[in-house]
mmCIF file of C-alpha atoms in Angstrom:
data_model
loop_
_atom_site.group_PDB
_atom_site.id
_atom_site.type_symbol
_atom_site.label_atom_id
_atom_site.label_comp_id
_atom_site.label_asym_id
_atom_site.label_seq_id
_atom_site.Cartn_x
_atom_site.Cartn_y
_atom_site.Cartn_z
ATOM 1 C CA GLU A 1 7.041 -4.719 14.328
ATOM 2 C CA ASN A 2 4.121 -2.365 14.845
ATOM 3 C CA VAL A 3 0.989 -4.484 14.452
ATOM 4 C CA LEU A 4 -2.125 -2.714 13.216
ATOM 5 C CA THR A 5 -5.468 -4.282 14.148
ATOM 6 C CA GLN A 6 -8.568 -3.146 12.296
ATOM 7 C CA SER A 7 -12.118 -3.561 13.483
ATOM 8 C CA PRO A 8 -14.620 -4.699 12.602
ATOM 9 C CA ALA A 9 -13.530 -7.166 9.944
ATOM 10 C CA THR A 10 -16.777 -6.542 8.072
ATOM 11 C CA LEU A 11 -19.246 -3.679 8.308
ATOM 12 C CA CYS A 12 -22.703 -4.177 6.805
ATOM 13 C CA LEU A 13 -24.402 -0.873 6.129
ATOM 14 C CA SER A 14 -26.876 0.747 3.748
ATOM 15 C CA PRO A 15 -26.176 3.660 1.416
ATOM 16 C CA GLY A 16 -26.579 6.915 3.315
ATOM 17 C CA GLU A 17 -25.501 5.452 6.625
ATOM 18 C CA ARG A 18 -22.409 6.467 8.574
ATOM 19 C CA ALA A 19 -19.411 4.123 8.616
ATOM 20 C CA THR A 20 -16.881 4.137 11.436
ATOM 21 C CA LEU A 21 -13.744 2.029 10.930
ATOM 22 C CA SER A 22 -11.146 1.519 13.649
ATOM 23 C CA CYS A 23 -7.392 0.897 13.524
ATOM 24 C CA ARG A 24 -5.352 0.231 16.621
ATOM 25 C CA ALA A 25 -1.547 0.135 16.636
ATOM 26 C CA SER A 26 0.570 -1.896 19.032
ATOM 27 C CA GLN A 27 2.960 1.065 19.330
ATOM 28 C CA SER A 28 2.515 4.765 18.807
ATOM 29 C CA VAL A 29 2.720 5.891 15.184
ATOM 30 C CA GLY A 30 2.875 9.609 15.841
ATOM 31 C CA ARG A 31 1.217 11.281 12.869
ATOM 32 C CA TYR A 32 2.157 8.605 10.346
ATOM 33 C CA LEU A 33 -1.089 6.769 9.825
ATOM 34 C CA ALA A 34 -2.812 6.542 6.460
ATOM 35 C CA TRP A 35 -5.968 4.945 5.084
ATOM 36 C CA TYR A 36 -6.421 3.240 1.699
ATOM 37 C CA GLN A 37 -9.465 2.049 -0.171
ATOM 38 C CA GLN A 38 -9.436 -0.969 -2.458
ATOM 39 C CA LYS A 39 -12.152 -2.141 -4.788
ATOM 40 C CA PRO A 40 -12.199 -5.599 -6.378
ATOM 41 C CA GLY A 41 -9.693 -5.942 -9.169
ATOM 42 C CA GLN A 42 -8.217 -2.495 -8.581
ATOM 43 C CA ALA A 43 -5.095 -1.104 -6.962
ATOM 44 C CA PRO A 44 -5.518 0.548 -3.595
ATOM 45 C CA ARG A 45 -6.136 4.285 -3.477
ATOM 46 C CA LEU A 46 -4.844 6.693 -0.849
ATOM 47 C CA LEU A 47 -7.704 8.321 1.058
ATOM 48 C CA VAL A 48 -6.096 9.946 4.086
ATOM 49 C CA TYR A 49 -2.498 10.544 5.154
ATOM 50 C CA GLU A 50 -1.023 11.740 8.452
ATOM 51 C CA ILE A 51 -4.156 10.779 10.373
ATOM 52 C CA SER A 52 -6.518 13.406 8.992
ATOM 53 C CA ASN A 53 -5.342 14.886 5.678
ATOM 54 C CA ARG A 54 -7.464 13.913 2.711
ATOM 55 C CA ALA A 55 -5.535 12.997 -0.400
ATOM 56 C CA THR A 56 -6.099 14.845 -3.633
ATOM 57 C CA GLY A 57 -9.574 14.355 -5.044
ATOM 58 C CA ILE A 58 -10.971 12.532 -2.041
ATOM 59 C CA PRO A 59 -14.527 13.647 -1.146
ATOM 60 C CA GLY A 60 -15.235 15.454 2.096
ATOM 61 C CA ARG A 61 -17.393 12.594 3.426
ATOM 62 C CA PHE A 62 -14.153 10.758 4.263
ATOM 63 C CA SER A 63 -12.413 11.915 7.417
ATOM 64 C CA GLY A 64 -9.665 10.528 9.596
ATOM 65 C CA SER A 65 -9.028 11.131 13.264
ATOM 66 C CA GLY A 66 -7.166 9.769 16.262
ATOM 67 C CA SER A 67 -3.809 9.909 17.932
ATOM 68 C CA GLY A 68 -1.100 7.733 19.365
ATOM 69 C CA THR A 69 -2.328 4.230 18.830
ATOM 70 C CA ASP A 70 -6.063 4.587 18.103
ATOM 71 C CA PHE A 71 -7.399 5.865 14.820
ATOM 72 C CA THR A 72 -10.713 6.132 13.043
ATOM 73 C CA LEU A 73 -11.829 6.511 9.440
ATOM 74 C CA THR A 74 -15.347 7.904 9.162
ATOM 75 C CA ILE A 75 -17.503 7.973 6.058
ATOM 76 C CA THR A 76 -20.342 10.282 6.937
ATOM 77 C CA SER A 77 -22.881 9.122 4.362
ATOM 78 C CA LEU A 78 -22.074 6.050 2.318
ATOM 79 C CA GLU A 79 -22.309 6.319 -1.424
ATOM 80 C CA PRO A 80 -22.658 3.176 -3.592
ATOM 81 C CA GLU A 81 -19.049 3.526 -4.736
ATOM 82 C CA ASP A 82 -17.770 3.453 -1.129
ATOM 83 C CA PHE A 83 -18.435 -0.244 -0.652
ATOM 84 C CA ALA A 84 -14.926 -1.604 -0.643
ATOM 85 C CA VAL A 85 -12.112 -2.808 1.598
ATOM 86 C CA TYR A 86 -10.263 -0.260 3.712
ATOM 87 C CA TYR A 87 -6.733 -0.632 5.056
ATOM 88 C CA CYS A 88 -4.828 1.431 7.578
ATOM 89 C CA HIS A 89 -1.038 1.731 7.235
ATOM 90 C CA GLN A 90 1.716 3.070 9.437
ATOM 91 C CA SER A 91 4.856 4.715 8.150
ATOM 92 C CA SER A 92 6.291 5.604 11.541
ATOM 93 C CA SER A 93 8.670 2.673 11.908
ATOM 94 C CA TRP A 94 10.298 -0.163 9.955
ATOM 95 C CA PRO A 95 8.985 -2.463 8.750
ATOM 96 C CA ARG A 96 5.976 -0.569 7.475
ATOM 97 C CA THR A 97 2.777 -2.450 8.233
ATOM 98 C CA PHE A 98 -0.852 -2.596 7.149
ATOM 99 C CA GLY A 99 -3.931 -3.566 9.061
ATOM 100 C CA GLN A 100 -5.751 -6.675 7.866
ATOM 101 C CA GLY A 101 -8.562 -4.612 6.336
ATOM 102 C CA THR A 102 -12.205 -3.817 6.971
ATOM 103 C CA LYS A 103 -14.699 -4.737 4.317
ATOM 104 C CA VAL A 104 -17.631 -2.350 4.022
ATOM 105 C CA GLU A 105 -20.471 -4.229 2.341
ATOM 106 C CA ILE A 106 -24.006 -3.389 1.393
ATOM 107 C CA LYS A 107 -26.643 -4.425 3.886
ATOM 108 C CA GLN B 1 -0.637 12.073 -16.510
ATOM 109 C CA VAL B 2 1.040 10.739 -13.396
ATOM 110 C CA GLN B 3 1.377 7.009 -13.875
ATOM 111 C CA LEU B 4 3.204 3.904 -12.741
ATOM 112 C CA VAL B 5 3.187 0.784 -14.911
ATOM 113 C CA GLU B 6 4.533 -2.509 -13.599
ATOM 114 C CA SER B 7 5.758 -5.338 -15.812
ATOM 115 C CA GLY B 8 7.736 -8.532 -15.565
ATOM 116 C CA GLY B 9 5.288 -10.746 -13.726
ATOM 117 C CA GLY B 10 4.523 -14.307 -14.804
ATOM 118 C CA LEU B 11 4.720 -17.936 -13.937
ATOM 119 C CA VAL B 12 7.942 -19.142 -12.334
ATOM 120 C CA LYS B 13 8.957 -22.436 -10.727
ATOM 121 C CA PRO B 14 9.780 -22.676 -7.030
ATOM 122 C CA GLY B 15 13.366 -21.647 -6.450
ATOM 123 C CA GLY B 16 13.365 -19.498 -9.541
ATOM 124 C CA SER B 17 13.952 -15.809 -10.087
ATOM 125 C CA LEU B 18 12.087 -12.931 -11.631
ATOM 126 C CA ARG B 19 12.727 -9.232 -12.145
ATOM 127 C CA LEU B 20 9.848 -6.786 -11.890
ATOM 128 C CA SER B 21 9.988 -3.316 -13.411
ATOM 129 C CA CYS B 22 7.958 -0.218 -12.769
ATOM 130 C CA ALA B 23 7.969 2.606 -15.303
ATOM 131 C CA ALA B 24 7.132 6.048 -13.997
ATOM 132 C CA SER B 25 5.775 8.952 -16.042
ATOM 133 C CA GLY B 26 4.168 12.347 -15.509
ATOM 134 C CA PHE B 27 6.300 13.366 -12.553
ATOM 135 C CA THR B 28 9.943 13.881 -11.625
ATOM 136 C CA PHE B 29 10.781 10.326 -10.620
ATOM 137 C CA SER B 30 14.139 11.237 -9.084
ATOM 138 C CA ASP B 31 12.415 13.440 -6.483
ATOM 139 C CA TYR B 32 10.407 10.636 -4.895
ATOM 140 C CA PHE B 33 10.804 7.680 -2.588
ATOM 141 C CA MET B 34 9.328 4.491 -3.961
ATOM 142 C CA SER B 35 7.989 1.235 -2.497
ATOM 143 C CA TRP B 36 6.855 -2.254 -3.472
ATOM 144 C CA ILE B 37 3.705 -3.733 -1.964
ATOM 145 C CA ARG B 38 2.166 -7.125 -2.694
ATOM 146 C CA GLN B 39 -1.184 -8.827 -2.225
ATOM 147 C CA ALA B 40 -1.566 -12.579 -2.185
ATOM 148 C CA PRO B 41 -4.779 -13.970 -3.644
ATOM 149 C CA GLY B 42 -7.711 -13.122 -1.363
ATOM 150 C CA LYS B 43 -5.406 -11.583 1.236
ATOM 151 C CA GLY B 44 -4.498 -8.140 2.516
ATOM 152 C CA LEU B 45 -1.677 -5.774 1.583
ATOM 153 C CA GLU B 46 1.911 -6.539 2.529
ATOM 154 C CA TRP B 47 4.651 -3.906 2.466
ATOM 155 C CA LEU B 48 7.835 -5.343 0.926
ATOM 156 C CA SER B 49 10.492 -2.740 0.343
ATOM 157 C CA TYR B 50 11.355 0.966 0.208
ATOM 158 C CA ILE B 51 14.051 2.930 -1.607
ATOM 159 C CA SER B 52 14.920 6.559 -1.163
ATOM 160 C CA ALA B 53 15.185 9.003 -4.069
ATOM 161 C CA THR B 54 18.929 8.597 -4.391
ATOM 162 C CA SER B 55 19.013 4.886 -3.456
ATOM 163 C CA ASP B 56 21.061 5.580 -0.308
ATOM 164 C CA THR B 57 18.369 4.221 2.031
ATOM 165 C CA ILE B 58 16.714 0.854 1.481
ATOM 166 C CA TYR B 59 14.510 -1.268 3.725
ATOM 167 C CA TYR B 60 12.944 -4.712 3.339
ATOM 168 C CA ALA B 61 10.297 -6.756 5.067
ATOM 169 C CA ASP B 62 11.691 -9.760 6.881
ATOM 170 C CA SER B 63 9.722 -12.042 4.578
ATOM 171 C CA VAL B 64 11.853 -11.000 1.580
ATOM 172 C CA LYS B 65 15.109 -9.832 3.122
ATOM 173 C CA GLY B 66 18.054 -11.620 1.525
ATOM 174 C CA ARG B 67 15.941 -12.817 -1.415
ATOM 175 C CA PHE B 68 14.619 -9.618 -3.005
ATOM 176 C CA ILE B 69 16.600 -6.562 -4.096
ATOM 177 C CA ILE B 70 15.022 -3.181 -4.785
ATOM 178 C CA SER B 71 16.768 -0.743 -7.107
ATOM 179 C CA ARG B 72 16.039 2.210 -9.309
ATOM 180 C CA ASP B 73 17.416 3.965 -12.341
ATOM 181 C CA ASN B 74 16.482 7.628 -12.204
ATOM 182 C CA ALA B 75 17.798 8.239 -15.713
ATOM 183 C CA LYS B 76 15.286 5.680 -16.992
ATOM 184 C CA ASN B 77 12.471 6.668 -14.577
ATOM 185 C CA SER B 78 12.299 3.069 -13.477
ATOM 186 C CA LEU B 79 12.024 1.048 -10.298
ATOM 187 C CA TYR B 80 12.953 -2.626 -10.063
ATOM 188 C CA LEU B 81 12.463 -5.615 -7.810
ATOM 189 C CA GLN B 82 14.816 -8.543 -8.338
ATOM 190 C CA MET B 83 13.261 -11.604 -6.757
ATOM 191 C CA SER B 84 15.091 -14.865 -6.173
ATOM 192 C CA ARG B 85 14.520 -18.179 -4.354
ATOM 193 C CA LEU B 86 10.831 -17.805 -4.963
ATOM 194 C CA THR B 87 8.304 -19.975 -3.152
ATOM 195 C CA ALA B 88 4.578 -20.498 -3.441
ATOM 196 C CA GLU B 89 4.130 -17.924 -0.647
ATOM 197 C CA ASP B 90 5.458 -15.250 -3.036
ATOM 198 C CA THR B 91 2.471 -15.721 -5.369
ATOM 199 C CA ALA B 92 0.773 -12.340 -5.396
ATOM 200 C CA VAL B 93 -0.016 -9.153 -7.284
ATOM 201 C CA TYR B 94 2.945 -6.828 -6.944
ATOM 202 C CA TYR B 95 2.399 -3.078 -6.881
ATOM 203 C CA CYS B 96 4.904 -0.250 -7.089
ATOM 204 C CA THR B 97 3.955 2.952 -5.333
ATOM 205 C CA ARG B 98 5.164 6.507 -5.151
ATOM 206 C CA THR B 99 5.832 7.207 -1.516
ATOM 207 C CA TYR B 100 5.427 10.799 -0.433
ATOM 208 C CA TYR B 101 2.719 11.828 2.013
ATOM 209 C CA GLY B 102 1.331 8.346 2.017
ATOM 210 C CA MET B 103 1.621 6.090 -0.997
ATOM 211 C CA ASP B 104 -0.220 8.417 -3.289
ATOM 212 C CA ILE B 105 0.284 6.781 -6.694
ATOM 213 C CA TRP B 106 -0.054 3.065 -7.369
ATOM 214 C CA GLY B 107 0.538 1.026 -10.464
ATOM 215 C CA GLN B 108 -2.043 -1.425 -11.720
ATOM 216 C CA GLY B 109 -0.007 -4.342 -10.433
ATOM 217 C CA THR B 110 1.750 -7.298 -12.025
ATOM 218 C CA THR B 111 0.946 -10.884 -11.134
ATOM 219 C CA VAL B 112 3.591 -13.338 -10.022
ATOM 220 C CA THR B 113 2.662 -17.000 -9.777
ATOM 221 C CA VAL B 114 5.135 -19.457 -8.270
ATOM 222 C CA SER B 115 4.180 -22.992 -9.172
ATOM 223 C CA SER B 116 5.728 -26.135 -10.566
#
């Protein structure tokens, strides 16, 4: 199983600051790495697929990068609605796996 | 609009069974792969199962293999998850997702509680 490890577990930032979230895979995932955002009481929402492609309707302040086993989700300037939990997910191999999540909270 | 709506969750005793349904609308269901994901209370996301558009390819997580069965009825625009031999560790919110470039559409989830 391809284990995804996200860091940090929690990120404490203020609105307007830059957020950098990391996801490391135990095996290469090729291009098949996605990021999801989840707010309390809501279903997750796809933000980025195939490392760097923003999903429909996702603002430009969200960007994904990386290759092989190391990936980053960057939020260039945090808006109040961006405080949430973020998960990375690989769809390169079976079983599919998620990282354990990074909570972005207000400082 | 494009939508997935899960149903069938509830309270079930350990060892019991439950069948979840997911009704799709607003898109051509038969064109898409589908998946089930769950989230235990206060925990992260766990991928459970995947089914191809024509049901010829199916995968399961080890945690549910042999106990859960994924299926779909393209004529009814519906996805199912038959769950059996349930334990307390299966208590979670269960989501169905459209699986294309990423899991781009999610239902609102249905809650399964396994307790005596």
